Amino acid sequence: MIVLGIETSCDETGVALYDTSAWENGAPASQGILGQALHSQIAMHRDYGGVVPELASRDHIRRVLPLLDQALAQAAMQLSDIEAVAFTQGPGLAGALLVGSAFAKSLAQGLQIASIGVHHLEGHLLSPLLGASAPTFPFIALLVSGGHTQLMLVSGVGKYELLGETLDDAAGEAFDKTAKLLGLDYPGGAAISKLAEQGTPGRFELPKPMLHSGDLDFSFSGLKTAVLNQVKKFEEKKIVDPKEIQQFHADLARGFVDSLVGVLVSKSEKALQQTGCKHLVLAGGVGANSQLRAALNEKSKKGRFEVHYPPLDLCTDNGVMIAFAGALRMLADNNGSTTSGAFDIKPRWDLASNNLP
Ligand code: KG4
Ligand code: ZN
């Protein structure tokens, strides 16, 4: 089955074509990726310091058709080769989701094929199956994106249990807000990570919120406030030497990354211990973070669990993960998940509420 995937939940328009025969034949799942095209709106939103929902929706409208043409050309296919359309139904920005939903449903109706609404996080958490070392079920998924920070127990496709989540800021949000405090452009996750590489470990010992809370929940807003307090203290000193300012920023970025990564790694280990799972999957935009990957690799070397990553280019939002998740869901429940003609979207949507029986 050839599945078209459409992602428009936030600031990336992603379109991809996935052929399920690789998966069905037990070949590496990545072989099913036939074509993919992506447009990131980051440059457009940068001037505003964050995503402007109305601009995002309008840009998705502009991009989605040319991207579909691009993906089809890459796959050497035509519209008539598509057998099902998967689209991000939620969670995300309502207007942005509506563009993908309307586009997918209209196309499906026109082609007389099925459409399926996919949970954005399901896309992220199944994407490590497309990586070089794919996990086996059950596994723990650490989902760290701009909007979510969750630990999930994944027993199979469509079988998810939420173990813990952030009570306030998401990990990516904490990265982006901290980046702003350090004068870096939006979204600042990757830039903070790079800056932290030049930082002195231990100059700033920032709090590790909820490290010993006894549960698997997170909280990152206090960490951001701790960064703000250090910035204010530094500004009071009225230092003008650019080198000293640069070093301060790098050291503070290092303190921030070390704290945040410390909490994420510790809670992931706890989730593995509590469930007895031997596989951890890292997914979502923050999953591209090199310090987090290094820390998890280090822990897993001690032998008690294996870590699995999506291919680096599939960490942040993309159409492939939506085509893939939609395809696996359709295979898992014999197309029972396919949706009606209504343009229904779910801007707020709990993943476990969408479990398969
Ligand atoms: O999953 P994603 O593309 O979009 C959402 O669904 O939110 O994640 C975007 C988030 C942003 O907050 C961005 O700053 C963060 O992922 N991010 C990173 C890195 N690359 C992207 N954070 C830390 N280190 C990175 N290398
Ligand atoms: Zn995402």
XYZ file of C-alpha atoms and ligand atoms in Angstrom:
384
model
C 0.000 0.000 0.000
C 1.320 3.444 -0.951
C 0.461 5.968 1.783
C 0.772 9.716 1.400
C 1.632 11.544 4.643
C 0.806 15.213 5.287
C 2.202 17.096 8.291
C 1.012 20.659 8.997
C 0.612 20.825 12.787
C 2.990 23.711 13.416
C 5.724 25.397 11.394
C 6.817 22.663 8.997
C 4.927 21.510 5.924
C 5.914 17.897 5.348
C 4.783 15.580 2.560
C 5.982 12.011 2.012
C 5.142 8.757 0.259
C 5.576 5.488 2.132
C 5.278 1.987 0.688
C 4.248 -0.536 3.360
C 5.597 -3.565 1.494
C 9.065 -3.134 3.048
C 7.517 -3.290 6.532
C 5.245 -6.200 5.629
C 8.168 -8.201 4.231
C 10.321 -7.644 7.294
C 12.819 -5.453 5.401
C 14.270 -2.348 7.124
C 11.341 0.049 7.445
C 13.313 2.928 5.928
C 13.224 1.145 2.551
C 9.556 2.089 2.318
C 10.327 5.821 2.092
C 9.780 6.564 -1.586
C 9.706 10.343 -1.619
C 9.723 13.186 0.854
C 9.573 16.963 0.730
C 9.694 19.460 3.565
C 9.427 23.195 3.984
C 10.375 24.816 7.266
C 8.788 28.176 8.122
C 11.432 28.972 10.737
C 12.903 31.901 8.781
C 9.436 33.448 8.405
C 8.620 33.254 12.135
C 12.086 34.251 13.370
C 11.380 38.005 13.284
C 8.496 37.464 15.697
C 10.465 35.304 18.162
C 8.023 32.410 17.786
C 5.375 30.846 15.568
C 2.602 33.200 14.375
C -0.374 30.839 13.860
C -2.105 32.786 11.078
C 1.109 33.109 9.069
C 1.748 29.401 9.610
C -1.664 28.401 8.201
C -1.316 30.606 5.138
C 2.145 29.278 4.395
C 0.968 25.653 4.660
C -1.665 26.467 2.016
C 1.004 27.925 -0.270
C 3.449 25.033 0.161
C 1.491 21.827 0.334
C 0.747 21.322 -3.385
C 4.264 22.066 -4.689
C 5.656 19.783 -1.972
C 3.308 16.995 -3.060
C 4.536 17.412 -6.652
C 8.120 17.236 -5.388
C 7.518 14.048 -3.362
C 5.692 12.405 -6.285
C 8.510 13.301 -8.676
C 11.091 11.864 -6.291
C 9.105 8.630 -6.084
C 8.517 8.645 -9.857
C 4.799 8.292 -9.144
C 1.523 9.924 -10.045
C -1.450 10.931 -7.919
C -3.274 7.788 -9.028
C -0.569 5.609 -7.403
C -1.529 6.834 -3.913
C -3.706 4.322 -2.064
C -4.350 6.111 1.257
C -3.740 9.542 2.787
C -2.508 10.013 6.367
C -2.552 13.493 7.859
C -1.761 15.043 11.238
C -5.135 15.437 12.924
C -3.702 16.882 16.134
C -2.418 18.111 18.478
C -1.200 21.411 17.069
C -2.315 24.829 15.837
C -5.983 24.661 14.797
C -5.627 26.667 11.575
C -2.493 24.807 10.539
C -4.111 21.417 11.203
C -7.157 22.460 9.184
C -5.030 23.022 6.097
C -3.597 19.484 6.247
C -6.948 17.949 7.113
C -8.853 19.746 4.340
C -6.140 18.940 1.815
C -5.897 15.266 2.785
C -9.648 14.673 2.926
C -10.292 16.440 -0.376
C -7.567 14.482 -2.106
C -8.812 11.203 -0.610
C -12.354 11.962 -1.755
C -11.179 12.917 -5.225
C -9.117 9.742 -5.559
C -11.764 7.593 -3.835
C -9.259 6.278 -1.282
C -9.150 6.098 2.527
C -7.821 8.860 4.760
C -6.560 8.487 8.309
C -6.001 11.129 10.995
C -2.691 10.595 12.807
C -1.674 11.802 16.266
C 1.440 13.935 15.799
C 3.225 12.309 18.759
C 2.494 8.834 17.440
C 4.395 9.932 14.350
C 7.363 10.987 16.485
C 7.406 7.936 18.708
C 7.209 5.380 15.892
C 9.884 7.162 13.798
C 12.824 5.325 15.491
C 11.476 2.197 13.757
C 12.791 3.893 10.586
C 16.288 4.180 12.097
C 19.308 1.951 11.553
C 18.793 0.075 14.826
C 15.038 -0.308 15.212
C 13.597 -1.071 18.664
C 11.352 -4.040 19.429
C 8.114 -3.707 21.412
C 7.628 -3.019 24.251
C 9.742 0.109 24.608
C 9.823 3.333 26.563
C 9.559 6.474 24.463
C 10.998 9.739 25.680
C 9.138 12.310 23.600
C 10.772 15.702 23.758
C 9.502 18.350 21.376
C 8.630 22.032 21.345
C 5.158 21.313 22.708
C 5.518 18.047 24.670
C 7.699 16.235 27.151
C 6.375 12.776 27.909
C 7.480 9.315 28.904
C 5.296 6.674 27.290
C 5.171 2.903 27.522
C 4.686 1.622 23.971
C 3.512 -2.014 23.884
C 2.692 -2.022 20.165
C 1.306 0.144 17.378
C -1.684 1.974 18.878
C -0.913 0.762 22.418
C 0.381 3.628 24.490
C 0.426 4.376 28.201
C 1.436 7.756 29.543
C 3.900 7.328 32.428
C 4.806 10.949 33.066
C 4.822 14.381 31.464
C 5.808 17.971 32.036
C 3.681 20.000 34.397
C 4.623 23.281 32.690
C 7.123 24.061 29.907
C 8.073 21.389 27.392
C 11.798 20.603 27.020
C 11.953 22.284 23.598
C 10.083 25.292 24.957
C 12.653 25.550 27.776
C 15.422 25.440 25.151
C 13.729 28.114 23.058
C 13.003 30.438 26.008
C 16.536 30.056 27.349
C 17.907 30.774 23.887
C 15.951 34.022 23.838
C 17.420 35.002 27.224
C 20.900 34.404 25.811
C 20.173 36.524 22.730
C 19.853 33.619 20.281
C 17.321 33.383 17.454
C 14.146 31.273 17.541
C 14.050 28.269 17.718
C 17.171 28.153 19.815
C 17.507 24.464 20.739
C 20.280 23.603 18.315
C 22.059 26.952 18.921
C 22.058 26.483 22.723
C 23.433 22.997 22.265
C 26.284 24.333 20.120
C 27.009 27.187 22.530
C 27.051 24.777 25.482
C 29.888 22.837 23.838
C 32.152 25.830 24.543
C 30.859 26.224 28.109
C 32.681 25.390 31.354
C 30.965 22.531 33.158
C 30.072 23.364 36.742
C 30.397 27.185 36.588
C 26.617 27.344 36.889
C 24.974 24.599 38.903
C 21.347 25.142 37.974
C 18.451 23.318 39.639
C 17.357 19.908 38.363
C 13.606 20.313 38.881
C 11.658 17.308 40.173
C 14.707 15.030 39.982
C 13.695 13.352 43.238
C 9.916 13.800 42.961
C 9.415 10.025 43.017
C 7.236 10.109 39.898
C 7.975 10.388 36.186
C 6.742 13.958 35.737
C 8.871 16.935 34.733
C 8.910 20.685 35.310
C 11.153 23.070 33.415
C 9.797 26.553 34.078
C 11.961 26.933 37.227
C 15.076 26.111 35.243
C 14.314 28.905 32.802
C 13.778 31.300 35.752
C 17.159 30.234 37.183
C 18.748 31.167 33.851
C 16.936 34.526 33.906
C 18.242 35.244 37.421
C 21.819 34.562 36.340
C 21.384 36.810 33.303
C 20.098 39.641 35.517
C 22.985 39.215 37.973
C 25.482 39.333 35.130
C 23.882 42.425 33.594
C 24.213 44.253 36.938
C 27.994 43.859 36.635
C 27.871 45.966 33.429
C 30.597 43.911 31.768
C 31.407 45.123 28.235
C 34.193 42.782 27.170
C 32.590 40.741 24.326
C 34.786 37.721 25.118
C 33.652 37.682 28.738
C 30.019 38.052 27.690
C 30.378 35.219 25.175
C 31.979 32.961 27.807
C 29.213 33.790 30.286
C 26.581 32.815 27.719
C 28.398 29.579 26.871
C 28.861 28.628 30.547
C 25.234 29.363 31.345
C 24.081 27.386 28.290
C 26.244 24.518 29.542
C 24.666 24.693 33.013
C 21.189 24.726 31.468
C 21.848 21.778 29.153
C 23.503 19.727 31.919
C 20.520 20.224 34.250
C 17.857 19.526 31.654
C 19.663 16.500 30.219
C 20.327 15.214 33.756
C 16.624 15.207 34.569
C 15.559 13.663 31.235
C 18.119 10.852 31.534
C 17.360 10.104 35.185
C 13.592 9.906 34.639
C 14.038 7.764 31.521
C 16.134 5.304 33.544
C 13.434 5.239 36.224
C 10.765 4.507 33.602
C 12.877 1.609 32.294
C 13.371 0.237 35.800
C 9.692 0.551 36.720
C 8.442 -1.223 33.599
C 11.294 -3.699 33.098
C 11.661 -2.508 29.478
C 15.087 -2.900 27.869
C 14.603 -0.474 24.997
C 14.419 3.310 25.084
C 13.381 5.378 22.119
C 14.220 9.065 21.852
C 11.854 11.090 19.692
C 10.829 14.679 18.960
C 12.851 17.746 17.990
C 14.952 17.790 21.180
C 15.906 14.208 20.301
C 18.373 15.784 17.856
C 20.295 17.182 20.844
C 23.849 15.871 20.911
C 24.352 16.191 24.701
C 21.168 14.227 25.400
C 22.214 11.532 22.913
C 25.711 11.340 24.401
C 24.355 11.026 27.961
C 21.874 8.307 26.986
C 24.541 6.404 25.021
C 26.848 6.573 28.026
C 24.169 5.168 30.351
C 23.143 2.441 27.944
C 26.779 1.309 27.599
C 26.596 0.211 31.211
C 24.484 -2.491 29.711
C 21.001 -2.449 31.045
C 19.172 -0.934 28.093
C 19.504 -0.053 24.419
C 18.748 3.402 22.986
C 17.143 3.871 19.590
C 16.967 7.054 17.552
C 15.097 8.126 14.463
C 17.342 9.158 11.565
C 18.548 12.688 12.457
C 16.531 14.355 9.682
C 13.351 12.707 10.996
C 13.741 14.035 14.579
C 11.993 17.319 13.869
C 8.574 17.500 12.206
C 8.254 15.814 8.807
C 5.781 14.061 6.532
C 7.528 10.676 6.607
C 6.650 9.985 10.235
C 2.969 10.747 9.541
C 2.829 8.530 6.439
C 4.599 5.764 8.399
C 2.424 6.008 11.551
C -0.760 6.161 9.446
C 0.369 3.138 7.430
C 1.226 1.065 10.523
C -2.073 1.958 12.137
C -4.029 0.955 9.058
C -2.160 -2.366 8.926
C -2.633 -2.909 12.674
C -6.386 -2.485 12.702
C -7.361 -3.498 9.210
C -8.231 0.043 8.141
C -10.658 0.481 11.057
C -9.012 3.817 11.921
C -9.790 5.534 8.648
C -11.783 8.708 9.042
C -14.986 10.165 7.622
C -15.290 13.081 5.221
C -15.590 15.749 7.940
C -12.680 18.181 8.356
C -12.358 17.254 12.022
C -9.157 18.246 13.775
C -8.034 17.820 17.384
C -5.804 20.725 18.447
C -5.651 19.211 21.966
C -5.518 15.438 21.942
C -4.359 12.844 24.448
C -2.446 10.071 22.638
C -3.549 7.202 24.911
C -7.209 8.108 24.233
C -6.599 7.014 20.637
C -5.392 3.482 21.525
C -6.372 0.513 19.419
C -8.394 -2.205 21.173
O 9.311 18.031 17.261
P 9.569 19.426 16.799
O 10.180 19.631 15.442
O 8.269 20.279 16.810
C 7.267 20.105 17.757
O 6.448 19.153 17.572
O 7.315 20.855 18.733
O 10.492 20.097 17.925
C 10.940 21.424 17.845
C 11.772 21.717 19.087
C 12.155 23.183 19.226
O 11.843 23.604 20.536
C 13.667 23.171 18.987
O 14.357 24.193 19.682
C 14.048 21.814 19.502
O 13.001 20.967 19.073
N 15.329 21.338 18.958
C 16.429 21.115 19.714
C 17.458 20.709 18.833
N 16.944 20.698 17.562
C 15.638 21.078 17.655
N 16.614 21.238 21.036
C 17.826 20.937 21.518
N 18.869 20.563 20.750
C 18.741 20.430 19.409
N 19.770 20.045 18.658
Zn 6.749 17.514 16.530
